[in-house]
Amino acid sequence: MLIDNYAYSNRLKDVHPAEKLYFAMTTMAMGFIPNIYLNMAIVSMMGALLVFNAKIPAKVFLKTLLLPLWFVLIGILTIMINAVPAGSSALIKFSLLGITLGITQESIKASAVLFSRSLAMVCCLYFLAFTTPMVDIFIVLRSMKVPGLFLELMELVYRFLFVLMETSERIYISQSSRLGYMNAGTAVRSLGRLISSLFIKAWKDSESLYTALEARGYEGEVKVLTKKFPISIKNIFLITSVEFLLLVFAWLSGGGAR
Amino acid sequence: MSEYILEMRDVVFDYPGGIRALNGISMAIEKGKKIAVLGPNGSGKSTLFLHFNGILRPKSGKVFYRGQQIKYHRDYLVNLRKNVGIVFQDPDIQLFAGSVFQEVSFGPMNLGFSIPEVEKRVVEALKACGIEELKHRPTHFLSFGQKKRVSIADVLAMDPEVLVLDEPAAYLDPKHEQKLVELLEELCRKGKQVILSTHDVELAYAWADYVFVLKAGRLAAEGTPQEVFQNETLVKEADLRKPQLLEICDILKQKGFVFNKMPRNIPEFREELLIYVES
Ligand SMILES: Nc1ncnc2c1ncn2[C@@H]1O[C@H](COP(=O)(O)OP(=O)(O)O)[C@@H](O)[C@H]1O
Ligand SMILES: [Mg+2]
């Protein structure tokens, strides 16, 4: 949960979450324009913002960027390599089990577009994840009139995810210090016990949580006061102009893939 | 006659499955006294506390708040829970919100205060617990001691008359325990009624004005810490241990040392020693 740590400590944490959400979402929408140059511009813009404005260490950003990269690359390969008809003009051709596989100009372009688009999207999401704590996102969702029950559930899940994670870690450590994961057999058994005791703990905790909420006057609706953020007209104007510039850039650089 | 803030008469409570957690408890808590409920694990301390604000309802017997029998309908309970606040043992279960500010605002929001009033109360409660700087921190990145303080601020923000703390010192290191005791002292000075449970005889001896000793769902003893701990048979019967300071004082007494007042903590002990040496 490294990203979560930065979300609470980065330099953009006091910017209104709705502004950050607006920025990330509109940029993401731009990313759908099939234009490699535009996508690369988005990647570098988000990277620069994260590193220079939010002060996320470049190393951390690049490392987290690597995580989905493998995933994307595997996906790209399946698009790049296709079955081609025998006499077609593929760049590279090879036969496998009587089927001719090959890479064509079109498939390279398609996969390049997909690759850069995925990267741009991931960067947009990372921008949000690195700069905006979950709690703040909930605030925006609340003001967007997302149903209360749904939000309360999300908030509780978010909070107790950490409690459960800590518990499972503790159980795991105690099991392995008693050689619970020595070999495959014991590992399977230990893991089963870990999961079942985690389940029981979650059950019991939920009961205790209800009691604790009740003791503070809970009556079926979780009412809390949230932090207030200043809305910056300047930021909104800035974001809108950046998006406009991206649009102009996309038009000027004309598709890229074509 | 002294005034009782909370009172129980012959309270019996069974958990589902027929586990008898309280087995005929009668006790009266005097207003303004620092109260400790002592007892080993499973003796019924937590169950007892949940009766103080009407979360649990006795199978038989009665509970009184300010001389009035507790009623178990909504309006009464809302008022009762406003006045009797419980700090639970495990802060990881009590703290549910993402940030400290949200967490502490939950109680006063439920009481229906205006937003500025809630804000004021949250800030005051955080200040009282010495954790103002944690205001916008996420709950899950706090240390155990910090979480404990937030869970106390949670209840303080509701400004209850009675503050009930279930094993507040459990898992705290000596430094944080000391800070906790100071915080409790401060709250008592400000006129809050503080009731805590513990299995730590040293803490009960040093802090409390009056102790109740629970054993297997029954009241095994009650009295001032001096009364309770100096009664050897009682200490043995209730599975307690004599506080070390008291043990030392007893040895000194046997050697002819005269105490003006039984010291309850080291500073008091030092004072007595100095007086004795000078005379
Ligand atoms: N939710 C529960 N369901 C069933 N039995 C319980 C529950 N909570 C406590 N008990 C039982 O009630 C008795 C008293 O428990 P408790 O009040 O938690 O003691 P203490 O707080 O002094 O450790 C114990 O025997 C315990 O096993
Ligand atoms: Mg308990």
Coordinates of C-alpha atoms and ligand atoms in Angstrom, one line a residue:
Chain A
M1 CA 0.0 0.0 0.0
L2 CA 2.9 2.3 -0.8
I3 CA 0.7 4.5 -3.1
D4 CA -1.6 5.1 -0.2
N5 CA 1.2 6.5 1.9
Y6 CA 2.1 9.0 -0.8
A7 CA -1.6 10.0 -1.2
Y8 CA -1.6 11.3 2.3
S9 CA 1.7 13.1 2.3
N10 CA 2.2 14.5 -1.3
R11 CA 2.4 18.2 -2.0
L12 CA -0.9 18.2 -3.9
K13 CA -2.9 16.7 -1.0
D14 CA -4.5 20.0 -0.1
V15 CA -5.8 20.7 -3.6
H16 CA -9.5 20.1 -3.8
P17 CA -10.1 16.4 -4.7
A18 CA -12.8 17.3 -7.2
E19 CA -10.2 19.3 -9.2
K20 CA -7.9 16.4 -9.2
L21 CA -10.7 14.0 -10.2
Y22 CA -11.8 16.4 -13.0
F23 CA -8.2 16.6 -14.3
A24 CA -7.6 12.9 -14.2
M25 CA -10.9 12.0 -15.8
T26 CA -10.9 14.5 -18.6
T27 CA -7.3 13.7 -19.4
M28 CA -8.3 10.0 -19.5
A29 CA -11.1 10.9 -21.9
M30 CA -8.5 12.6 -24.1
G31 CA -6.5 9.5 -24.0
F32 CA -9.1 7.7 -26.1
I33 CA -8.2 9.7 -29.1
P34 CA -6.1 7.3 -31.2
N35 CA -2.9 9.4 -31.3
I36 CA 0.4 8.1 -30.1
Y37 CA 1.9 11.5 -29.8
L38 CA -1.0 12.7 -27.7
N39 CA -0.7 9.7 -25.4
M40 CA 3.0 10.1 -24.9
A41 CA 2.3 13.8 -24.1
I42 CA -0.1 12.7 -21.5
V43 CA 2.3 10.2 -20.0
S44 CA 5.1 12.8 -19.7
M45 CA 2.7 15.4 -18.4
M46 CA 1.4 13.2 -15.6
G47 CA 4.9 12.0 -14.8
A48 CA 6.2 15.5 -14.6
L49 CA 3.3 16.6 -12.4
L50 CA 3.8 13.7 -10.1
V51 CA 7.5 14.1 -9.8
F52 CA 7.8 17.9 -9.8
N53 CA 4.5 19.1 -8.3
A54 CA 3.5 16.3 -6.1
K55 CA 7.1 15.6 -5.2
I56 CA 6.7 11.8 -5.6
P57 CA 10.2 10.4 -6.0
A58 CA 10.8 9.6 -9.7
K59 CA 12.1 6.2 -8.8
V60 CA 8.9 5.3 -7.0
F61 CA 6.8 6.5 -9.9
L62 CA 8.8 4.6 -12.5
K63 CA 8.7 1.4 -10.3
T64 CA 5.0 1.5 -10.0
L65 CA 4.7 2.2 -13.7
L66 CA 6.6 -1.0 -14.3
L67 CA 4.0 -3.1 -12.5
P68 CA 1.3 -2.9 -15.1
L69 CA 3.8 -2.8 -17.9
W70 CA 4.3 -6.5 -18.1
F71 CA 0.7 -7.0 -18.2
V72 CA 0.3 -4.6 -21.0
L73 CA 3.2 -6.1 -23.0
I74 CA 1.7 -9.5 -22.9
G75 CA -1.6 -8.1 -24.1
I76 CA 0.2 -6.2 -26.9
L77 CA 2.0 -9.3 -28.1
T78 CA -1.2 -11.2 -28.8
I79 CA -2.4 -8.3 -30.9
M80 CA 0.9 -7.8 -32.7
I81 CA 1.2 -11.4 -33.8
N82 CA -1.7 -12.6 -35.9
A83 CA -2.6 -15.4 -38.2
V84 CA -1.9 -14.1 -41.7
P85 CA -3.1 -15.4 -45.0
A86 CA -0.4 -17.3 -46.9
G87 CA 0.5 -14.7 -49.6
S88 CA 0.1 -11.5 -47.6
S89 CA 2.8 -8.9 -47.1
A90 CA 3.7 -9.5 -43.5
L91 CA 6.9 -8.0 -42.2
I92 CA 7.8 -11.2 -40.3
K93 CA 6.3 -14.5 -41.0
F94 CA 6.7 -17.9 -39.4
S95 CA 4.8 -21.2 -39.3
L96 CA 3.6 -22.9 -36.2
L97 CA 1.7 -26.2 -36.4
G98 CA 0.7 -25.5 -39.9
I99 CA -0.6 -22.0 -39.3
T100 CA 1.2 -19.0 -40.6
L101 CA 1.7 -16.3 -38.0
G102 CA 3.1 -12.9 -38.7
I103 CA 3.5 -9.3 -37.8
T104 CA 2.1 -6.8 -40.2
Q105 CA 2.4 -3.1 -40.5
E106 CA -1.2 -2.7 -39.4
S107 CA -0.8 -5.0 -36.3
I108 CA 2.3 -3.0 -35.2
K109 CA 0.4 0.2 -35.5
A110 CA -2.6 -1.2 -33.6
S111 CA -0.5 -2.5 -30.8
A112 CA 1.5 0.8 -30.6
V113 CA -1.7 2.7 -30.3
L114 CA -3.0 0.3 -27.6
F115 CA 0.3 0.4 -25.7
S116 CA 0.6 4.1 -25.6
R117 CA -3.1 4.4 -24.7
S118 CA -2.8 2.0 -21.8
L119 CA 0.2 3.8 -20.5
A120 CA -1.6 7.1 -20.7
M121 CA -4.6 5.7 -18.8
V122 CA -2.5 4.1 -16.2
C123 CA -0.6 7.4 -15.7
C124 CA -3.9 9.2 -15.3
L125 CA -5.0 6.7 -12.6
Y126 CA -1.7 6.9 -10.9
F127 CA -2.0 10.7 -10.8
L128 CA -5.2 10.3 -8.9
A129 CA -4.0 7.5 -6.7
F130 CA -0.7 9.2 -5.8
T131 CA -2.2 12.6 -5.0
T132 CA -5.7 11.9 -3.6
P133 CA -6.4 9.9 -0.5
M134 CA -9.4 7.6 -0.7
V135 CA -11.1 9.5 2.0
D136 CA -11.0 12.6 -0.2
I137 CA -12.4 10.7 -3.2
F138 CA -15.3 9.6 -1.0
I139 CA -16.0 13.3 -0.2
V140 CA -16.3 14.0 -3.9
L141 CA -18.5 11.0 -4.5
R142 CA -20.7 12.1 -1.6
S143 CA -21.2 15.5 -3.1
M144 CA -21.9 13.8 -6.4
K145 CA -24.9 12.2 -4.7
V146 CA -23.7 8.6 -4.8
P147 CA -26.1 6.7 -2.6
G148 CA -25.2 6.9 1.1
L149 CA -25.4 3.2 1.8
F150 CA -23.0 2.4 -1.1
L151 CA -20.5 5.0 0.1
E152 CA -20.7 3.9 3.7
L153 CA -19.9 0.4 2.6
M154 CA -17.0 1.5 0.5
E155 CA -15.6 3.6 3.4
L156 CA -15.9 0.7 5.9
V157 CA -14.3 -1.7 3.4
Y158 CA -11.5 0.7 2.9
R159 CA -10.9 1.1 6.6
F160 CA -11.2 -2.6 7.5
L161 CA -9.1 -3.7 4.6
F162 CA -6.1 -2.4 6.6
V163 CA -7.3 -4.0 9.8
L164 CA -7.7 -7.3 8.1
M165 CA -4.4 -7.0 6.3
E166 CA -2.7 -6.5 9.6
T167 CA -4.4 -9.4 11.1
S168 CA -3.6 -11.7 8.3
E169 CA 0.0 -10.7 8.4
R170 CA 0.1 -11.4 12.2
I171 CA -1.5 -14.8 11.7
Y172 CA 0.9 -15.6 8.8
I173 CA 3.9 -14.7 10.9
S174 CA 2.8 -16.7 13.9
Q175 CA 2.1 -19.7 11.6
S176 CA 5.4 -19.5 9.8
S177 CA 7.3 -19.1 13.0
R178 CA 5.8 -22.5 14.0
L179 CA 6.9 -23.9 10.6
G180 CA 3.4 -23.7 9.1
Y181 CA 4.7 -23.1 5.7
M182 CA 7.5 -25.6 5.6
N183 CA 6.3 -27.6 2.6
A184 CA 3.4 -27.6 0.2
G185 CA 1.3 -29.8 2.5
T186 CA 1.6 -27.7 5.6
A187 CA 1.3 -24.5 3.6
V188 CA -2.1 -25.5 2.1
R189 CA -3.3 -26.5 5.6
S190 CA -2.0 -23.3 7.2
L191 CA -3.4 -21.1 4.5
G192 CA -6.8 -22.7 5.0
R193 CA -6.7 -22.0 8.7
L194 CA -5.6 -18.5 8.1
I195 CA -8.5 -17.8 5.8
S196 CA -11.0 -19.4 8.1
S197 CA -9.8 -17.6 11.2
L198 CA -9.7 -14.4 9.2
F199 CA -13.3 -14.9 8.3
I200 CA -14.3 -15.6 11.9
K201 CA -12.4 -12.5 13.0
A202 CA -14.1 -10.4 10.4
W203 CA -17.4 -11.7 11.6
K204 CA -16.7 -11.0 15.3
D205 CA -15.2 -7.6 14.5
S206 CA -18.2 -6.6 12.6
E207 CA -20.3 -7.3 15.7
S208 CA -18.0 -5.4 18.0
L209 CA -17.9 -2.5 15.5
Y210 CA -21.7 -2.3 15.6
T211 CA -21.6 -2.2 19.4
A212 CA -19.0 0.5 19.3
L213 CA -20.9 2.6 16.8
E214 CA -24.1 2.1 18.8
A215 CA -22.4 3.3 21.9
R216 CA -21.8 6.6 20.1
G217 CA -25.3 7.1 19.1
Y218 CA -25.4 5.3 15.7
E219 CA -28.9 5.0 14.3
G220 CA -28.4 3.5 10.9
E221 CA -26.6 6.3 9.1
V222 CA -22.9 7.0 9.4
K223 CA -22.7 10.8 9.8
V224 CA -19.3 12.3 9.8
L225 CA -17.9 15.7 9.2
T226 CA -15.4 15.9 6.4
K227 CA -12.5 18.1 5.8
K228 CA -13.2 21.2 3.8
F229 CA -11.1 22.1 0.7
P230 CA -10.8 25.5 -0.9
I231 CA -12.0 25.5 -4.5
S232 CA -9.6 27.2 -6.8
I233 CA -11.1 28.8 -9.8
K234 CA -7.5 29.3 -11.1
N235 CA -6.9 25.5 -11.0
I236 CA -10.1 24.7 -12.8
F237 CA -9.3 27.3 -15.5
L238 CA -5.7 25.9 -15.7
I239 CA -7.0 22.3 -16.0
T240 CA -9.5 23.3 -18.7
S241 CA -6.9 25.1 -20.7
V242 CA -4.5 22.2 -20.5
E243 CA -7.1 19.8 -21.8
F244 CA -7.9 22.2 -24.6
L245 CA -4.2 22.4 -25.5
L246 CA -4.0 18.6 -25.5
L247 CA -6.9 18.6 -27.9
V248 CA -5.2 21.1 -30.2
F249 CA -2.0 19.1 -30.0
A250 CA -3.9 15.9 -31.0
W251 CA -5.3 17.7 -34.0
L252 CA -2.0 19.2 -35.1
S253 CA -0.1 15.9 -34.8
G254 CA -2.9 14.3 -36.8
G255 CA -3.5 10.8 -35.5
G256 CA 0.1 9.5 -35.5
A257 CA -1.0 6.0 -36.2
R258 CA -2.4 6.8 -39.6
Chain B
M1 CA -25.2 10.7 52.1
S2 CA -23.2 10.5 49.0
E3 CA -24.7 10.6 45.5
Y4 CA -24.4 7.7 43.2
I5 CA -24.0 8.2 39.5
L6 CA -24.4 4.6 38.4
E7 CA -25.9 1.7 40.3
M8 CA -26.6 -1.9 39.7
R9 CA -28.8 -4.2 41.6
D10 CA -28.6 -8.0 41.3
V11 CA -27.7 -7.8 37.6
V12 CA -27.5 -11.1 35.9
F13 CA -26.5 -11.4 32.2
D14 CA -26.3 -14.4 29.9
Y15 CA -24.7 -14.4 26.5
P16 CA -26.4 -16.4 23.8
G17 CA -25.6 -20.0 24.3
G18 CA -26.2 -19.6 28.0
I19 CA -22.8 -18.3 29.0
R20 CA -23.4 -16.5 32.3
A21 CA -21.1 -13.4 32.2
L22 CA -22.6 -11.5 35.1
N23 CA -23.9 -13.5 38.0
G24 CA -25.8 -11.2 40.4
I25 CA -23.8 -8.0 40.6
S26 CA -24.8 -5.2 42.9
M27 CA -22.6 -2.1 43.0
A28 CA -22.9 1.6 43.4
I29 CA -20.6 4.1 41.9
E30 CA -20.1 7.3 43.9
K31 CA -20.1 10.6 42.1
G32 CA -16.7 12.2 41.6
K33 CA -14.7 9.2 42.6
K34 CA -12.0 7.7 40.4
I35 CA -13.2 4.1 39.9
A36 CA -11.3 1.1 38.9
V37 CA -12.9 -2.3 38.1
L38 CA -10.3 -5.0 38.6
G39 CA -10.5 -8.5 37.4
P40 CA -8.8 -11.2 35.4
N41 CA -9.6 -11.8 31.8
G42 CA -13.1 -13.2 31.3
S43 CA -14.3 -12.0 34.7
G44 CA -17.0 -9.9 33.1
K45 CA -15.6 -6.4 33.1
S46 CA -16.5 -5.6 29.4
T47 CA -19.9 -7.1 29.9
L48 CA -20.5 -5.0 33.0
F49 CA -19.5 -1.8 31.1
L50 CA -21.8 -2.5 28.3
H51 CA -24.6 -2.3 30.8
F52 CA -23.7 1.2 31.9
N53 CA -25.0 2.7 28.6
G54 CA -27.7 0.3 27.8
I55 CA -26.0 -1.6 25.0
L56 CA -26.7 -4.8 26.9
R57 CA -29.8 -5.3 28.9
P58 CA -29.7 -7.4 32.1
K59 CA -31.6 -10.7 32.1
S60 CA -32.7 -9.8 35.6
G61 CA -31.8 -7.0 38.0
K62 CA -31.8 -3.3 37.5
V63 CA -29.4 -0.6 36.4
F64 CA -29.7 3.0 37.6
Y65 CA -28.2 6.2 36.2
R66 CA -28.4 9.2 38.5
G67 CA -30.9 7.3 40.7
Q68 CA -33.2 6.6 37.8
Q69 CA -33.7 3.2 36.4
I70 CA -32.5 2.9 32.9
K71 CA -35.2 2.5 30.3
Y72 CA -34.6 0.7 27.1
H73 CA -36.4 2.8 24.6
R74 CA -34.8 5.0 22.0
D75 CA -35.2 8.4 23.5
Y76 CA -33.9 7.4 26.9
L77 CA -30.9 5.5 25.3
V78 CA -29.9 8.4 23.1
N79 CA -29.7 10.6 26.2
L80 CA -28.0 7.9 28.3
R81 CA -25.3 7.3 25.6
K82 CA -24.7 11.0 25.3
N83 CA -23.9 11.0 29.1
V84 CA -22.1 7.7 29.5
G85 CA -19.4 7.3 26.9
I86 CA -17.5 4.1 26.5
V87 CA -13.9 3.8 25.1
F88 CA -13.5 0.3 23.8
Q89 CA -10.5 -1.9 24.5
D90 CA -9.5 -2.4 20.9
P91 CA -9.1 0.9 19.0
D92 CA -9.0 -1.0 15.7
I93 CA -12.6 -2.0 16.2
Q94 CA -13.8 1.3 17.5
L95 CA -12.1 3.5 14.8
F96 CA -14.0 3.1 11.6
A97 CA -13.6 6.2 9.6
G98 CA -10.8 7.0 7.2
S99 CA -9.4 10.1 8.8
V100 CA -9.1 11.1 12.4
F101 CA -11.2 14.2 11.9
Q102 CA -14.1 12.2 10.4
E103 CA -13.7 9.6 13.2
V104 CA -14.0 12.0 16.1
S105 CA -16.8 14.0 14.5
F106 CA -19.1 10.9 14.4
G107 CA -20.3 11.1 17.9
P108 CA -21.2 14.9 18.0
M109 CA -22.8 14.6 14.5
N110 CA -25.1 11.9 15.9
L111 CA -26.0 14.2 18.7
G112 CA -27.3 16.6 16.1
F113 CA -25.0 19.6 16.7
S114 CA -24.5 22.3 14.1
I115 CA -21.4 21.9 11.9
P116 CA -19.4 24.7 13.5
E117 CA -20.2 23.2 16.9
V118 CA -19.1 19.8 15.8
E119 CA -15.9 21.2 14.5
K120 CA -15.3 23.0 17.7
R121 CA -15.9 19.9 19.8
V122 CA -13.6 17.8 17.6
V123 CA -10.8 20.3 17.9
E124 CA -11.3 20.5 21.7
A125 CA -11.3 16.7 22.1
L126 CA -8.2 16.3 20.0
K127 CA -6.5 19.1 22.0
A128 CA -7.5 17.4 25.3
C129 CA -5.9 14.2 24.1
G130 CA -2.8 16.0 22.8
I131 CA -3.2 14.8 19.2
E132 CA -4.2 18.0 17.3
E133 CA -1.5 17.4 14.8
L134 CA -3.1 14.1 13.8
K135 CA -6.4 15.8 12.7
H136 CA -6.2 15.0 9.0
R137 CA -4.2 11.8 9.3
P138 CA -5.6 8.5 8.0
T139 CA -6.6 6.3 10.9
H140 CA -4.7 3.3 9.6
F141 CA -1.3 4.9 9.7
L142 CA -1.4 5.7 13.4
S143 CA 0.5 3.9 16.1
F144 CA -1.3 1.9 18.7
G145 CA -0.8 4.6 21.3
Q146 CA -2.1 7.2 18.9
K147 CA -5.2 5.1 18.0
K148 CA -5.9 4.7 21.7
R149 CA -5.9 8.5 22.1
V150 CA -8.1 9.0 19.1
S151 CA -10.6 6.5 20.6
I152 CA -10.6 8.5 23.8
A153 CA -11.1 11.7 21.8
D154 CA -14.0 10.0 20.0
V155 CA -15.9 9.8 23.2
L156 CA -14.7 13.1 24.7
A157 CA -16.1 15.0 21.7
M158 CA -19.5 13.9 22.9
D159 CA -18.8 15.6 26.2
P160 CA -20.2 12.8 28.4
E161 CA -20.6 13.1 32.1
V162 CA -19.2 9.7 32.7
L163 CA -16.2 8.3 30.8
V164 CA -15.9 4.5 30.8
L165 CA -12.7 3.0 29.6
D166 CA -12.3 -0.7 29.0
E167 CA -8.7 -1.7 29.7
P168 CA -7.2 1.6 28.6
A169 CA -3.7 0.6 29.6
A170 CA -3.7 -2.8 27.7
Y171 CA -0.7 -3.1 25.3
L172 CA 0.5 0.4 26.1
D173 CA 4.2 0.9 26.8
P174 CA 5.2 2.5 30.1
K175 CA 5.6 5.9 28.6
H176 CA 2.2 5.9 26.9
E177 CA 0.6 4.4 30.0
Q178 CA 2.1 7.3 32.0
K179 CA 0.7 9.8 29.5
L180 CA -2.7 8.1 29.7
V181 CA -2.8 8.3 33.5
E182 CA -1.9 12.0 33.2
L183 CA -4.8 12.5 30.7
L184 CA -7.2 10.7 33.0
E185 CA -6.1 12.9 35.9
E186 CA -6.7 15.9 33.8
L187 CA -10.1 14.8 32.9
C188 CA -11.0 14.1 36.6
R189 CA -9.8 17.5 37.5
K190 CA -12.2 18.9 34.9
G191 CA -15.0 17.2 36.6
K192 CA -15.5 14.1 34.5
Q193 CA -16.4 10.9 36.2
V194 CA -13.9 8.3 35.1
I195 CA -14.4 4.5 35.4
L196 CA -11.8 2.1 34.0
S197 CA -11.2 -1.6 34.0
T198 CA -7.8 -3.2 34.3
H199 CA -6.1 -6.3 35.5
D200 CA -3.1 -4.2 36.5
V201 CA -3.1 -4.0 40.3
E202 CA -0.3 -1.3 40.3
L203 CA -2.4 1.0 38.1
A204 CA -5.5 0.5 40.2
Y205 CA -3.6 1.1 43.4
A206 CA -1.9 4.2 42.2
W207 CA -4.8 5.8 40.4
A208 CA -8.2 4.8 41.9
D209 CA -10.2 6.2 44.8
Y210 CA -12.3 3.2 44.9
V211 CA -12.0 -0.3 43.4
F212 CA -14.4 -3.0 42.5
V213 CA -13.0 -6.5 42.2
L214 CA -14.8 -8.9 39.8
K215 CA -14.3 -12.6 39.7
A216 CA -16.2 -15.0 37.5
G217 CA -19.1 -12.6 37.0
R218 CA -19.4 -11.8 40.7
L219 CA -18.3 -8.9 42.8
A220 CA -15.5 -10.4 44.9
A221 CA -14.6 -7.2 46.8
E222 CA -14.9 -3.4 46.9
G223 CA -13.4 -0.6 48.8
T224 CA -10.6 1.9 48.7
P225 CA -7.4 0.5 47.2
Q226 CA -5.8 0.5 50.7
E227 CA -8.7 -1.4 52.2
V228 CA -8.8 -4.0 49.4
F229 CA -5.1 -4.6 49.0
Q230 CA -4.3 -4.7 52.7
N231 CA -6.8 -7.4 53.3
E232 CA -4.6 -10.5 52.7
T233 CA -7.4 -13.1 52.6
L234 CA -9.4 -10.9 50.2
V235 CA -6.4 -10.5 47.9
K236 CA -5.9 -14.2 47.8
E237 CA -9.6 -15.1 47.3
A238 CA -10.0 -12.6 44.4
D239 CA -6.9 -13.9 42.6
L240 CA -5.2 -10.5 43.0
R241 CA -1.6 -9.7 43.9
K242 CA -0.5 -7.1 46.4
P243 CA 0.9 -3.9 44.7
Q244 CA 4.7 -3.8 45.0
L245 CA 4.7 -0.4 46.7
L246 CA 2.3 -1.6 49.3
E247 CA 4.5 -4.7 49.8
I248 CA 7.5 -2.5 50.4
C249 CA 5.6 -0.3 52.8
D250 CA 4.5 -3.3 54.8
I251 CA 8.1 -4.5 55.1
L252 CA 9.2 -1.0 56.2
K253 CA 6.3 -0.9 58.7
Q254 CA 7.4 -4.2 60.2
K255 CA 10.9 -2.6 60.7
G256 CA 9.3 0.2 62.7
F257 CA 8.7 2.7 60.0
V258 CA 5.7 5.0 60.7
F259 CA 3.7 6.4 57.7
N260 CA 1.5 9.4 58.2
K261 CA -0.4 8.4 55.1
M262 CA 0.0 5.2 53.0
P263 CA 1.8 6.4 49.9
R264 CA 0.1 5.4 46.6
N265 CA 2.9 6.3 44.2
I266 CA 6.6 6.9 44.2
P267 CA 6.5 10.7 44.7
E268 CA 4.2 10.2 47.7
F269 CA 6.5 7.5 48.9
R270 CA 9.6 9.7 48.6
E271 CA 7.8 12.4 50.6
E272 CA 7.0 10.1 53.4
L273 CA 10.6 8.9 53.5
L274 CA 11.9 12.4 53.6
I275 CA 9.5 13.3 56.5
Y276 CA 10.6 10.2 58.4
V277 CA 14.3 10.8 57.8
E278 CA 14.0 14.4 59.0
S279 CA 12.1 13.6 62.2
Ligands
LIG1 N1 -20.0 -11.9 22.5 C1 -19.9 -12.9 23.4 N2 -20.6 -14.1 23.2 C2 -20.5 -15.1 24.1 N3 -19.8 -15.0 25.3 C3 -19.1 -13.9 25.5 C4 -19.1 -12.8 24.6 N4 -18.4 -11.8 25.2 C5 -17.9 -12.3 26.3 N5 -18.4 -13.6 26.6 C6 -18.1 -14.4 27.8 O1 -18.5 -13.7 28.9 C7 -17.6 -13.8 29.9 C8 -17.1 -12.4 30.4 O2 -16.4 -11.8 29.3 P1 -15.9 -10.3 29.4 O3 -17.0 -9.4 29.9 O4 -15.4 -10.0 28.0 O5 -14.7 -10.3 30.4 P2 -13.5 -9.3 30.6 O6 -13.8 -8.1 29.9 O7 -13.4 -9.2 32.1 O8 -12.3 -10.0 30.0 C9 -16.4 -14.6 29.4 O9 -16.6 -15.9 29.9 C10 -16.6 -14.6 27.9 O10 -16.2 -15.8 27.4
MG2 MG -12.8 -7.2 28.3

